[in-house]
Amino acid sequence: MICFQGFRRANDDLQMIKQGFHWRLLVLGPLGLLLSRSWISFSLTACLAAAIVRFAPVPMLPCLALLNGTLALFGGELIAWESRLQGNRACGVWLGRSAAEAMLRASDRAGGKQA
């Protein structure tokens, strides 16, 4: 089972954000945040990656690999932070094999209405 955190804005559909390890962020780094539509997090981490490439006194490849690993571990928190910045509110944590199953559990809990 995978843990998902639900976010929604008033009169909008529920958005599920996967908590845990993000393989996309490990492989793509900051570009993975861009694919998740997290513009602010992408901008900050891309600037950090550019600063590492420009100013790192040690070989930059291990530093960038460490950055990608950190993003992969804490990507769910970054995406959730950006969702809160956009005005969404947290609606609880739900378990499921996929985001659709977690959303179904959330709607069951709300009595058939969107959570």
mmCIF file with all atom_site columns, C-alpha atoms in Angstrom:
data_model
loop_
_atom_site.group_PDB
_atom_site.id
_atom_site.type_symbol
_atom_site.label_atom_id
_atom_site.label_alt_id
_atom_site.label_comp_id
_atom_site.label_asym_id
_atom_site.label_entity_id
_atom_site.label_seq_id
_atom_site.pdbx_PDB_ins_code
_atom_site.Cartn_x
_atom_site.Cartn_y
_atom_site.Cartn_z
_atom_site.occupancy
_atom_site.B_iso_or_equiv
_atom_site.pdbx_formal_charge
_atom_site.auth_seq_id
_atom_site.auth_comp_id
_atom_site.auth_asym_id
_atom_site.auth_atom_id
_atom_site.pdbx_PDB_model_num
ATOM 1   C CA . MET A 1 1   ? 0.000   0.000  0.000   1.00 0.00 ? 1   MET A CA 1
ATOM 2   C CA . ILE A 1 2   ? 1.140   3.504  -0.807  1.00 0.00 ? 2   ILE A CA 1
ATOM 3   C CA . CYS A 1 3   ? 0.401   6.527  1.348   1.00 0.00 ? 3   CYS A CA 1
ATOM 4   C CA . PHE A 1 4   ? -1.231  9.522  -0.382  1.00 0.00 ? 4   PHE A CA 1
ATOM 5   C CA . GLN A 1 5   ? -2.003  12.928 1.076   1.00 0.00 ? 5   GLN A CA 1
ATOM 6   C CA . GLY A 1 6   ? -5.164  14.594 -0.176  1.00 0.00 ? 6   GLY A CA 1
ATOM 7   C CA . PHE A 1 7   ? -5.367  18.287 -1.041  1.00 0.00 ? 7   PHE A CA 1
ATOM 8   C CA . ARG A 1 8   ? -8.220  20.302 -2.440  1.00 0.00 ? 8   ARG A CA 1
ATOM 9   C CA . ARG A 1 9   ? -9.442  23.810 -2.956  1.00 0.00 ? 9   ARG A CA 1
ATOM 10  C CA . ALA A 1 10  ? -13.067 24.761 -2.341  1.00 0.00 ? 10  ALA A CA 1
ATOM 11  C CA . ASN A 1 11  ? -15.325 23.311 -5.086  1.00 0.00 ? 11  ASN A CA 1
ATOM 12  C CA . ASP A 1 12  ? -12.410 21.510 -6.774  1.00 0.00 ? 12  ASP A CA 1
ATOM 13  C CA . ASP A 1 13  ? -11.591 17.842 -7.167  1.00 0.00 ? 13  ASP A CA 1
ATOM 14  C CA . LEU A 1 14  ? -9.393  16.066 -4.669  1.00 0.00 ? 14  LEU A CA 1
ATOM 15  C CA . GLN A 1 15  ? -5.704  15.926 -5.591  1.00 0.00 ? 15  GLN A CA 1
ATOM 16  C CA . MET A 1 16  ? -3.637  13.007 -4.256  1.00 0.00 ? 16  MET A CA 1
ATOM 17  C CA . ILE A 1 17  ? 0.090   13.466 -3.645  1.00 0.00 ? 17  ILE A CA 1
ATOM 18  C CA . LYS A 1 18  ? 2.192   10.342 -3.150  1.00 0.00 ? 18  LYS A CA 1
ATOM 19  C CA . GLN A 1 19  ? 4.233   10.333 0.031   1.00 0.00 ? 19  GLN A CA 1
ATOM 20  C CA . GLY A 1 20  ? 7.535   8.484  -0.027  1.00 0.00 ? 20  GLY A CA 1
ATOM 21  C CA . PHE A 1 21  ? 10.276  7.848  -2.573  1.00 0.00 ? 21  PHE A CA 1
ATOM 22  C CA . HIS A 1 22  ? 9.893   9.406  -6.055  1.00 0.00 ? 22  HIS A CA 1
ATOM 23  C CA . TRP A 1 23  ? 11.898  7.596  -8.733  1.00 0.00 ? 23  TRP A CA 1
ATOM 24  C CA . ARG A 1 24  ? 11.200  10.355 -11.246 1.00 0.00 ? 24  ARG A CA 1
ATOM 25  C CA . LEU A 1 25  ? 13.019  12.873 -9.044  1.00 0.00 ? 25  LEU A CA 1
ATOM 26  C CA . LEU A 1 26  ? 15.976  10.531 -8.549  1.00 0.00 ? 26  LEU A CA 1
ATOM 27  C CA . VAL A 1 27  ? 16.448  10.151 -12.308 1.00 0.00 ? 27  VAL A CA 1
ATOM 28  C CA . LEU A 1 28  ? 15.441  13.598 -13.586 1.00 0.00 ? 28  LEU A CA 1
ATOM 29  C CA . GLY A 1 29  ? 16.219  15.783 -10.577 1.00 0.00 ? 29  GLY A CA 1
ATOM 30  C CA . PRO A 1 30  ? 14.574  19.214 -10.656 1.00 0.00 ? 30  PRO A CA 1
ATOM 31  C CA . LEU A 1 31  ? 12.983  18.458 -14.042 1.00 0.00 ? 31  LEU A CA 1
ATOM 32  C CA . GLY A 1 32  ? 10.851  15.839 -12.284 1.00 0.00 ? 32  GLY A CA 1
ATOM 33  C CA . LEU A 1 33  ? 9.304   18.628 -10.217 1.00 0.00 ? 33  LEU A CA 1
ATOM 34  C CA . LEU A 1 34  ? 8.510   20.486 -13.413 1.00 0.00 ? 34  LEU A CA 1
ATOM 35  C CA . LEU A 1 35  ? 6.667   17.406 -14.704 1.00 0.00 ? 35  LEU A CA 1
ATOM 36  C CA . SER A 1 36  ? 4.667   17.383 -11.447 1.00 0.00 ? 36  SER A CA 1
ATOM 37  C CA . ARG A 1 37  ? 3.643   20.996 -12.128 1.00 0.00 ? 37  ARG A CA 1
ATOM 38  C CA . SER A 1 38  ? 5.575   22.270 -9.113  1.00 0.00 ? 38  SER A CA 1
ATOM 39  C CA . TRP A 1 39  ? 6.950   25.476 -10.580 1.00 0.00 ? 39  TRP A CA 1
ATOM 40  C CA . ILE A 1 40  ? 8.249   27.092 -7.395  1.00 0.00 ? 40  ILE A CA 1
ATOM 41  C CA . SER A 1 41  ? 10.020  23.957 -6.167  1.00 0.00 ? 41  SER A CA 1
ATOM 42  C CA . PHE A 1 42  ? 11.473  23.434 -9.652  1.00 0.00 ? 42  PHE A CA 1
ATOM 43  C CA . SER A 1 43  ? 12.809  26.999 -9.746  1.00 0.00 ? 43  SER A CA 1
ATOM 44  C CA . LEU A 1 44  ? 14.455  26.762 -6.337  1.00 0.00 ? 44  LEU A CA 1
ATOM 45  C CA . THR A 1 45  ? 16.046  23.358 -6.891  1.00 0.00 ? 45  THR A CA 1
ATOM 46  C CA . ALA A 1 46  ? 17.176  24.220 -10.437 1.00 0.00 ? 46  ALA A CA 1
ATOM 47  C CA . CYS A 1 47  ? 18.903  27.337 -9.072  1.00 0.00 ? 47  CYS A CA 1
ATOM 48  C CA . LEU A 1 48  ? 20.552  25.187 -6.416  1.00 0.00 ? 48  LEU A CA 1
ATOM 49  C CA . ALA A 1 49  ? 21.719  22.708 -9.074  1.00 0.00 ? 49  ALA A CA 1
ATOM 50  C CA . ALA A 1 50  ? 23.079  25.556 -11.220 1.00 0.00 ? 50  ALA A CA 1
ATOM 51  C CA . ALA A 1 51  ? 24.933  26.977 -8.210  1.00 0.00 ? 51  ALA A CA 1
ATOM 52  C CA . ILE A 1 52  ? 26.428  23.547 -7.500  1.00 0.00 ? 52  ILE A CA 1
ATOM 53  C CA . VAL A 1 53  ? 27.592  23.231 -11.106 1.00 0.00 ? 53  VAL A CA 1
ATOM 54  C CA . ARG A 1 54  ? 29.113  26.710 -11.080 1.00 0.00 ? 54  ARG A CA 1
ATOM 55  C CA . PHE A 1 55  ? 30.616  27.032 -7.600  1.00 0.00 ? 55  PHE A CA 1
ATOM 56  C CA . ALA A 1 56  ? 31.250  23.532 -6.201  1.00 0.00 ? 56  ALA A CA 1
ATOM 57  C CA . PRO A 1 57  ? 34.945  23.125 -5.308  1.00 0.00 ? 57  PRO A CA 1
ATOM 58  C CA . VAL A 1 58  ? 34.613  19.324 -5.365  1.00 0.00 ? 58  VAL A CA 1
ATOM 59  C CA . PRO A 1 59  ? 33.574  17.230 -8.363  1.00 0.00 ? 59  PRO A CA 1
ATOM 60  C CA . MET A 1 60  ? 30.015  18.275 -9.114  1.00 0.00 ? 60  MET A CA 1
ATOM 61  C CA . LEU A 1 61  ? 28.613  14.885 -10.158 1.00 0.00 ? 61  LEU A CA 1
ATOM 62  C CA . PRO A 1 62  ? 28.482  13.448 -6.600  1.00 0.00 ? 62  PRO A CA 1
ATOM 63  C CA . CYS A 1 63  ? 26.929  16.709 -5.371  1.00 0.00 ? 63  CYS A CA 1
ATOM 64  C CA . LEU A 1 64  ? 24.228  16.579 -8.051  1.00 0.00 ? 64  LEU A CA 1
ATOM 65  C CA . ALA A 1 65  ? 23.586  12.903 -7.296  1.00 0.00 ? 65  ALA A CA 1
ATOM 66  C CA . LEU A 1 66  ? 23.161  13.812 -3.626  1.00 0.00 ? 66  LEU A CA 1
ATOM 67  C CA . LEU A 1 67  ? 20.737  16.595 -4.605  1.00 0.00 ? 67  LEU A CA 1
ATOM 68  C CA . ASN A 1 68  ? 18.692  14.184 -6.744  1.00 0.00 ? 68  ASN A CA 1
ATOM 69  C CA . GLY A 1 69  ? 18.635  11.629 -3.922  1.00 0.00 ? 69  GLY A CA 1
ATOM 70  C CA . THR A 1 70  ? 17.445  14.260 -1.462  1.00 0.00 ? 70  THR A CA 1
ATOM 71  C CA . LEU A 1 71  ? 14.737  15.375 -3.893  1.00 0.00 ? 71  LEU A CA 1
ATOM 72  C CA . ALA A 1 72  ? 13.621  11.768 -4.343  1.00 0.00 ? 72  ALA A CA 1
ATOM 73  C CA . LEU A 1 73  ? 13.309  11.282 -0.579  1.00 0.00 ? 73  LEU A CA 1
ATOM 74  C CA . PHE A 1 74  ? 11.522  14.548 0.168   1.00 0.00 ? 74  PHE A CA 1
ATOM 75  C CA . GLY A 1 75  ? 9.709   15.149 -3.136  1.00 0.00 ? 75  GLY A CA 1
ATOM 76  C CA . GLY A 1 76  ? 6.273   14.474 -1.652  1.00 0.00 ? 76  GLY A CA 1
ATOM 77  C CA . GLU A 1 77  ? 6.803   17.164 0.968   1.00 0.00 ? 77  GLU A CA 1
ATOM 78  C CA . LEU A 1 78  ? 7.971   19.666 -1.667  1.00 0.00 ? 78  LEU A CA 1
ATOM 79  C CA . ILE A 1 79  ? 4.956   18.991 -3.886  1.00 0.00 ? 79  ILE A CA 1
ATOM 80  C CA . ALA A 1 80  ? 2.602   19.208 -0.870  1.00 0.00 ? 80  ALA A CA 1
ATOM 81  C CA . TRP A 1 81  ? 4.237   22.485 0.194   1.00 0.00 ? 81  TRP A CA 1
ATOM 82  C CA . GLU A 1 82  ? 3.640   23.927 -3.252  1.00 0.00 ? 82  GLU A CA 1
ATOM 83  C CA . SER A 1 83  ? 0.035   22.739 -3.184  1.00 0.00 ? 83  SER A CA 1
ATOM 84  C CA . ARG A 1 84  ? -0.504  24.586 0.100   1.00 0.00 ? 84  ARG A CA 1
ATOM 85  C CA . LEU A 1 85  ? 1.086   27.710 -1.399  1.00 0.00 ? 85  LEU A CA 1
ATOM 86  C CA . GLN A 1 86  ? -1.474  27.524 -4.214  1.00 0.00 ? 86  GLN A CA 1
ATOM 87  C CA . GLY A 1 87  ? -4.307  27.712 -1.668  1.00 0.00 ? 87  GLY A CA 1
ATOM 88  C CA . ASN A 1 88  ? -5.207  24.038 -1.325  1.00 0.00 ? 88  ASN A CA 1
ATOM 89  C CA . ARG A 1 89  ? -5.939  22.577 2.091   1.00 0.00 ? 89  ARG A CA 1
ATOM 90  C CA . ALA A 1 90  ? -4.930  19.170 3.395   1.00 0.00 ? 90  ALA A CA 1
ATOM 91  C CA . CYS A 1 91  ? -7.774  16.624 3.559   1.00 0.00 ? 91  CYS A CA 1
ATOM 92  C CA . GLY A 1 92  ? -6.051  13.747 5.314   1.00 0.00 ? 92  GLY A CA 1
ATOM 93  C CA . VAL A 1 93  ? -3.790  10.844 4.510   1.00 0.00 ? 93  VAL A CA 1
ATOM 94  C CA . TRP A 1 94  ? -5.166  7.863  2.554   1.00 0.00 ? 94  TRP A CA 1
ATOM 95  C CA . LEU A 1 95  ? -3.758  4.444  1.710   1.00 0.00 ? 95  LEU A CA 1
ATOM 96  C CA . GLY A 1 96  ? -4.163  2.714  -1.632  1.00 0.00 ? 96  GLY A CA 1
ATOM 97  C CA . ARG A 1 97  ? -2.345  0.854  -4.378  1.00 0.00 ? 97  ARG A CA 1
ATOM 98  C CA . SER A 1 98  ? -2.829  3.867  -6.657  1.00 0.00 ? 98  SER A CA 1
ATOM 99  C CA . ALA A 1 99  ? -4.011  7.467  -6.407  1.00 0.00 ? 99  ALA A CA 1
ATOM 100 C CA . ALA A 1 100 ? -7.403  6.433  -7.828  1.00 0.00 ? 100 ALA A CA 1
ATOM 101 C CA . GLU A 1 101 ? -7.890  3.813  -5.106  1.00 0.00 ? 101 GLU A CA 1
ATOM 102 C CA . ALA A 1 102 ? -6.893  6.292  -2.390  1.00 0.00 ? 102 ALA A CA 1
ATOM 103 C CA . MET A 1 103 ? -9.336  8.820  -3.862  1.00 0.00 ? 103 MET A CA 1
ATOM 104 C CA . LEU A 1 104 ? -12.071 6.170  -3.800  1.00 0.00 ? 104 LEU A CA 1
ATOM 105 C CA . ARG A 1 105 ? -11.363 5.524  -0.114  1.00 0.00 ? 105 ARG A CA 1
ATOM 106 C CA . ALA A 1 106 ? -11.525 9.266  0.570   1.00 0.00 ? 106 ALA A CA 1
ATOM 107 C CA . SER A 1 107 ? -14.878 9.594  -1.198  1.00 0.00 ? 107 SER A CA 1
ATOM 108 C CA . ASP A 1 108 ? -16.225 6.543  0.693   1.00 0.00 ? 108 ASP A CA 1
ATOM 109 C CA . ARG A 1 109 ? -15.225 8.204  3.950   1.00 0.00 ? 109 ARG A CA 1
ATOM 110 C CA . ALA A 1 110 ? -17.029 11.416 2.945   1.00 0.00 ? 110 ALA A CA 1
ATOM 111 C CA . GLY A 1 111 ? -20.295 9.536  2.425   1.00 0.00 ? 111 GLY A CA 1
ATOM 112 C CA . GLY A 1 112 ? -20.246 9.436  -1.367  1.00 0.00 ? 112 GLY A CA 1
ATOM 113 C CA . LYS A 1 113 ? -19.317 13.112 -1.786  1.00 0.00 ? 113 LYS A CA 1
ATOM 114 C CA . GLN A 1 114 ? -15.878 14.248 -2.834  1.00 0.00 ? 114 GLN A CA 1
ATOM 115 C CA . ALA A 1 115 ? -13.779 14.512 0.339   1.00 0.00 ? 115 ALA A CA 1
#
